[in-house]
């Protein structure tokens, strides 16, 4: 009889021990699962930050290219304005000479050509000014997008920092 009681107690003890061990393993697995989930979130956050960093670098290059284009357009505009002034001076000197010389037909023809050339230059200046304005707008838009992306990156970095701090505190 004593053997049956002992066997019965042993079985209960073994069952109890197994339940405790299963509970501990279950708790360990839950803890491991939580750590994996947090690690996954951190990795996904890092990937998002990397993608945004790439976008920011691209935007910075686009902004720099826009500034270079704008500078080139301004230089071309200044050159055209200089040429326009020179032609205007030539035009003025031609109109002063009309009637005073025997070559007035030639001067009238030259004046007409210069006037047409000045009008062409004025159209070019207007076109360059429009292009410069559009480029300035693109640079401003790209700067605003870059600022927004930077805010997102900083927010993600802050989130990642809090996740790491929480994870470290749990350890």
Short mmCIF file of C-alpha atoms in Angstrom, two decimals:
data_model
loop_
_atom_site.label_atom_id
_atom_site.label_comp_id
_atom_site.label_asym_id
_atom_site.label_seq_id
_atom_site.Cartn_x
_atom_site.Cartn_y
_atom_site.Cartn_z
CA UNK A 1 0.00 0.00 0.00
CA UNK A 2 2.82 2.27 0.86
CA UNK A 3 4.32 1.70 -2.57
CA UNK A 4 1.05 2.79 -4.24
CA UNK A 5 0.92 5.99 -2.20
CA UNK A 6 4.55 6.68 -2.94
CA UNK A 7 3.98 6.02 -6.66
CA UNK A 8 0.87 8.21 -6.61
CA UNK A 9 2.77 11.07 -4.93
CA UNK A 10 5.67 10.65 -7.31
CA UNK A 11 3.29 10.90 -10.28
CA UNK A 12 1.68 14.02 -8.83
CA UNK A 13 5.10 15.52 -8.19
CA UNK A 14 6.26 14.68 -11.71
CA UNK A 15 3.09 16.17 -13.20
CA UNK A 16 3.50 19.28 -11.05
CA UNK A 17 7.17 19.56 -12.03
CA UNK A 18 6.34 19.15 -15.72
CA UNK A 19 3.64 21.83 -15.47
CA UNK A 20 6.10 24.21 -13.83
CA UNK A 21 8.74 23.45 -16.43
CA UNK A 22 6.22 23.92 -19.27
CA UNK A 23 5.11 27.20 -17.68
CA UNK A 24 8.70 28.42 -17.44
CA UNK A 25 9.40 27.41 -21.05
CA UNK A 26 6.17 29.05 -22.16
CA UNK A 27 7.13 32.26 -20.32
CA UNK A 28 10.61 32.11 -21.88
CA UNK A 29 9.13 31.65 -25.34
CA UNK A 30 6.74 34.56 -24.80
CA UNK A 31 9.66 36.71 -23.68
CA UNK A 32 11.71 35.61 -26.71
CA UNK A 33 8.76 36.38 -28.98
CA UNK A 34 8.42 39.88 -27.51
CA UNK A 35 12.14 40.49 -27.98
CA UNK A 36 11.90 39.31 -31.60
CA UNK A 37 8.91 41.60 -32.20
CA UNK A 38 10.81 44.57 -30.74
CA UNK A 39 13.89 43.69 -32.76
CA UNK A 40 11.73 43.46 -35.90
CA UNK A 41 10.23 46.90 -35.20
CA UNK A 42 13.71 48.33 -34.67
CA UNK A 43 15.00 46.81 -37.91
CA UNK A 44 11.95 48.07 -39.84
CA UNK A 45 12.46 51.52 -38.31
CA UNK A 46 16.13 51.47 -39.32
CA UNK A 47 15.17 50.47 -42.87
CA UNK A 48 12.66 53.32 -43.04
CA UNK A 49 15.29 55.76 -41.77
CA UNK A 50 17.78 54.50 -44.37
CA UNK A 51 15.24 54.93 -47.17
CA UNK A 52 14.42 58.45 -45.99
CA UNK A 53 18.13 59.28 -45.72
CA UNK A 54 18.50 58.23 -49.37
CA UNK A 55 15.58 60.44 -50.34
CA UNK A 56 17.07 63.37 -48.44
CA UNK A 57 20.44 62.95 -50.19
CA UNK A 58 18.64 62.85 -53.55
CA UNK A 59 16.68 65.98 -52.68
CA UNK A 60 19.87 67.77 -51.63
CA UNK A 61 21.47 66.91 -54.97
CA UNK A 62 18.35 68.09 -56.80
CA UNK A 63 18.40 71.37 -54.87
CA UNK A 64 22.08 71.89 -55.63
CA UNK A 65 21.49 71.17 -59.33
CA UNK A 66 18.61 73.66 -59.31
CA UNK A 67 20.85 76.31 -57.78
CA UNK A 68 23.53 75.69 -60.40
CA UNK A 69 20.92 75.95 -63.17
CA UNK A 70 19.61 79.16 -61.65
CA UNK A 71 23.11 80.65 -61.49
CA UNK A 72 23.75 79.70 -65.13
CA UNK A 73 20.42 81.25 -66.17
CA UNK A 74 21.28 84.47 -64.32
CA UNK A 75 24.69 84.61 -66.00
CA UNK A 76 23.11 84.10 -69.42
CA UNK A 77 20.53 86.78 -68.61
CA UNK A 78 23.28 89.24 -67.67
CA UNK A 79 25.18 88.46 -70.91
CA UNK A 80 22.03 89.03 -72.97
CA UNK A 81 21.33 92.30 -71.14
CA UNK A 82 24.88 93.46 -71.86
CA UNK A 83 24.50 92.55 -75.52
CA UNK A 84 21.14 94.34 -75.56
CA UNK A 85 22.76 97.51 -74.16
CA UNK A 86 25.52 97.34 -76.76
CA UNK A 87 22.99 96.93 -79.55
CA UNK A 88 20.89 99.72 -78.15
CA UNK A 89 23.93 102.03 -78.16
CA UNK A 90 24.69 100.99 -81.74
CA UNK A 91 21.05 101.56 -82.64
CA UNK A 92 21.10 105.00 -81.06
CA UNK A 93 24.30 105.95 -82.87
CA UNK A 94 22.77 104.72 -86.13
CA UNK A 95 19.63 106.80 -85.69
CA UNK A 96 21.73 109.91 -84.96
CA UNK A 97 23.65 109.35 -88.18
CA UNK A 98 20.54 109.10 -90.40
CA UNK A 99 20.24 112.05 -92.69
CA UNK A 100 23.75 113.30 -91.99
CA UNK A 101 25.43 110.82 -94.28
CA UNK A 102 24.90 109.60 -97.78
CA UNK A 103 24.60 106.03 -96.57
CA UNK A 104 21.23 106.55 -94.87
CA UNK A 105 19.67 103.48 -96.53
CA UNK A 106 22.36 101.28 -95.08
CA UNK A 107 21.86 102.86 -91.64
CA UNK A 108 18.08 102.40 -91.78
CA UNK A 109 18.59 98.76 -92.69
CA UNK A 110 21.11 98.32 -89.87
CA UNK A 111 18.74 100.07 -87.47
CA UNK A 112 15.94 97.70 -88.45
CA UNK A 113 18.18 94.66 -87.98
CA UNK A 114 19.34 95.95 -84.61
CA UNK A 115 15.77 96.62 -83.52
CA UNK A 116 14.75 93.07 -84.47
CA UNK A 117 17.77 91.70 -82.63
CA UNK A 118 16.88 93.74 -79.52
CA UNK A 119 13.35 92.34 -79.60
CA UNK A 120 14.75 88.81 -79.87
CA UNK A 121 17.02 89.48 -76.90
CA UNK A 122 14.10 90.83 -74.88
CA UNK A 123 12.14 87.65 -75.61
CA UNK A 124 15.13 85.56 -74.53
CA UNK A 125 15.42 87.55 -71.31
CA UNK A 126 11.73 87.02 -70.58
CA UNK A 127 12.13 83.29 -71.25
CA UNK A 128 15.18 83.07 -68.97
CA UNK A 129 13.39 85.03 -66.24
CA UNK A 130 10.45 82.60 -66.45
CA UNK A 131 12.81 79.63 -66.31
CA UNK A 132 14.67 81.14 -63.36
CA UNK A 133 11.38 81.71 -61.52
CA UNK A 134 10.31 78.10 -62.12
CA UNK A 135 13.69 76.85 -60.93
CA UNK A 136 13.45 78.98 -57.79
CA UNK A 137 10.01 77.48 -57.11
CA UNK A 138 11.36 73.95 -57.62
CA UNK A 139 14.24 74.65 -55.24
CA UNK A 140 11.81 76.01 -52.64
CA UNK A 141 9.53 72.97 -53.01
CA UNK A 142 12.46 70.56 -52.79
CA UNK A 143 13.71 72.36 -49.67
CA UNK A 144 10.28 72.04 -48.05
CA UNK A 145 10.10 68.34 -48.91
CA UNK A 146 13.58 67.85 -47.49
CA UNK A 147 12.55 69.61 -44.26
CA UNK A 148 9.50 67.33 -43.92
CA UNK A 149 11.57 64.21 -44.59
CA UNK A 150 14.11 65.35 -42.00
CA UNK A 151 11.32 65.71 -39.43
CA UNK A 152 10.14 62.17 -40.21
CA UNK A 153 13.68 60.80 -39.89
CA UNK A 154 14.13 62.55 -36.56
CA UNK A 155 10.79 61.17 -35.34
CA UNK A 156 11.77 57.63 -36.37
CA UNK A 157 15.16 58.00 -34.73
CA UNK A 158 13.48 59.15 -31.52
CA UNK A 159 11.08 56.18 -31.65
CA UNK A 160 13.96 53.79 -32.18
CA UNK A 161 15.78 55.35 -29.23
CA UNK A 162 12.76 54.83 -26.97
CA UNK A 163 12.39 51.21 -28.11
CA UNK A 164 16.09 50.54 -27.41
CA UNK A 165 15.85 52.22 -23.99
CA UNK A 166 12.77 50.15 -23.12
CA UNK A 167 14.48 46.96 -24.31
CA UNK A 168 17.61 47.78 -22.29
CA UNK A 169 15.50 48.54 -19.22
CA UNK A 170 13.80 45.14 -19.51
CA UNK A 171 17.12 43.35 -19.52
#
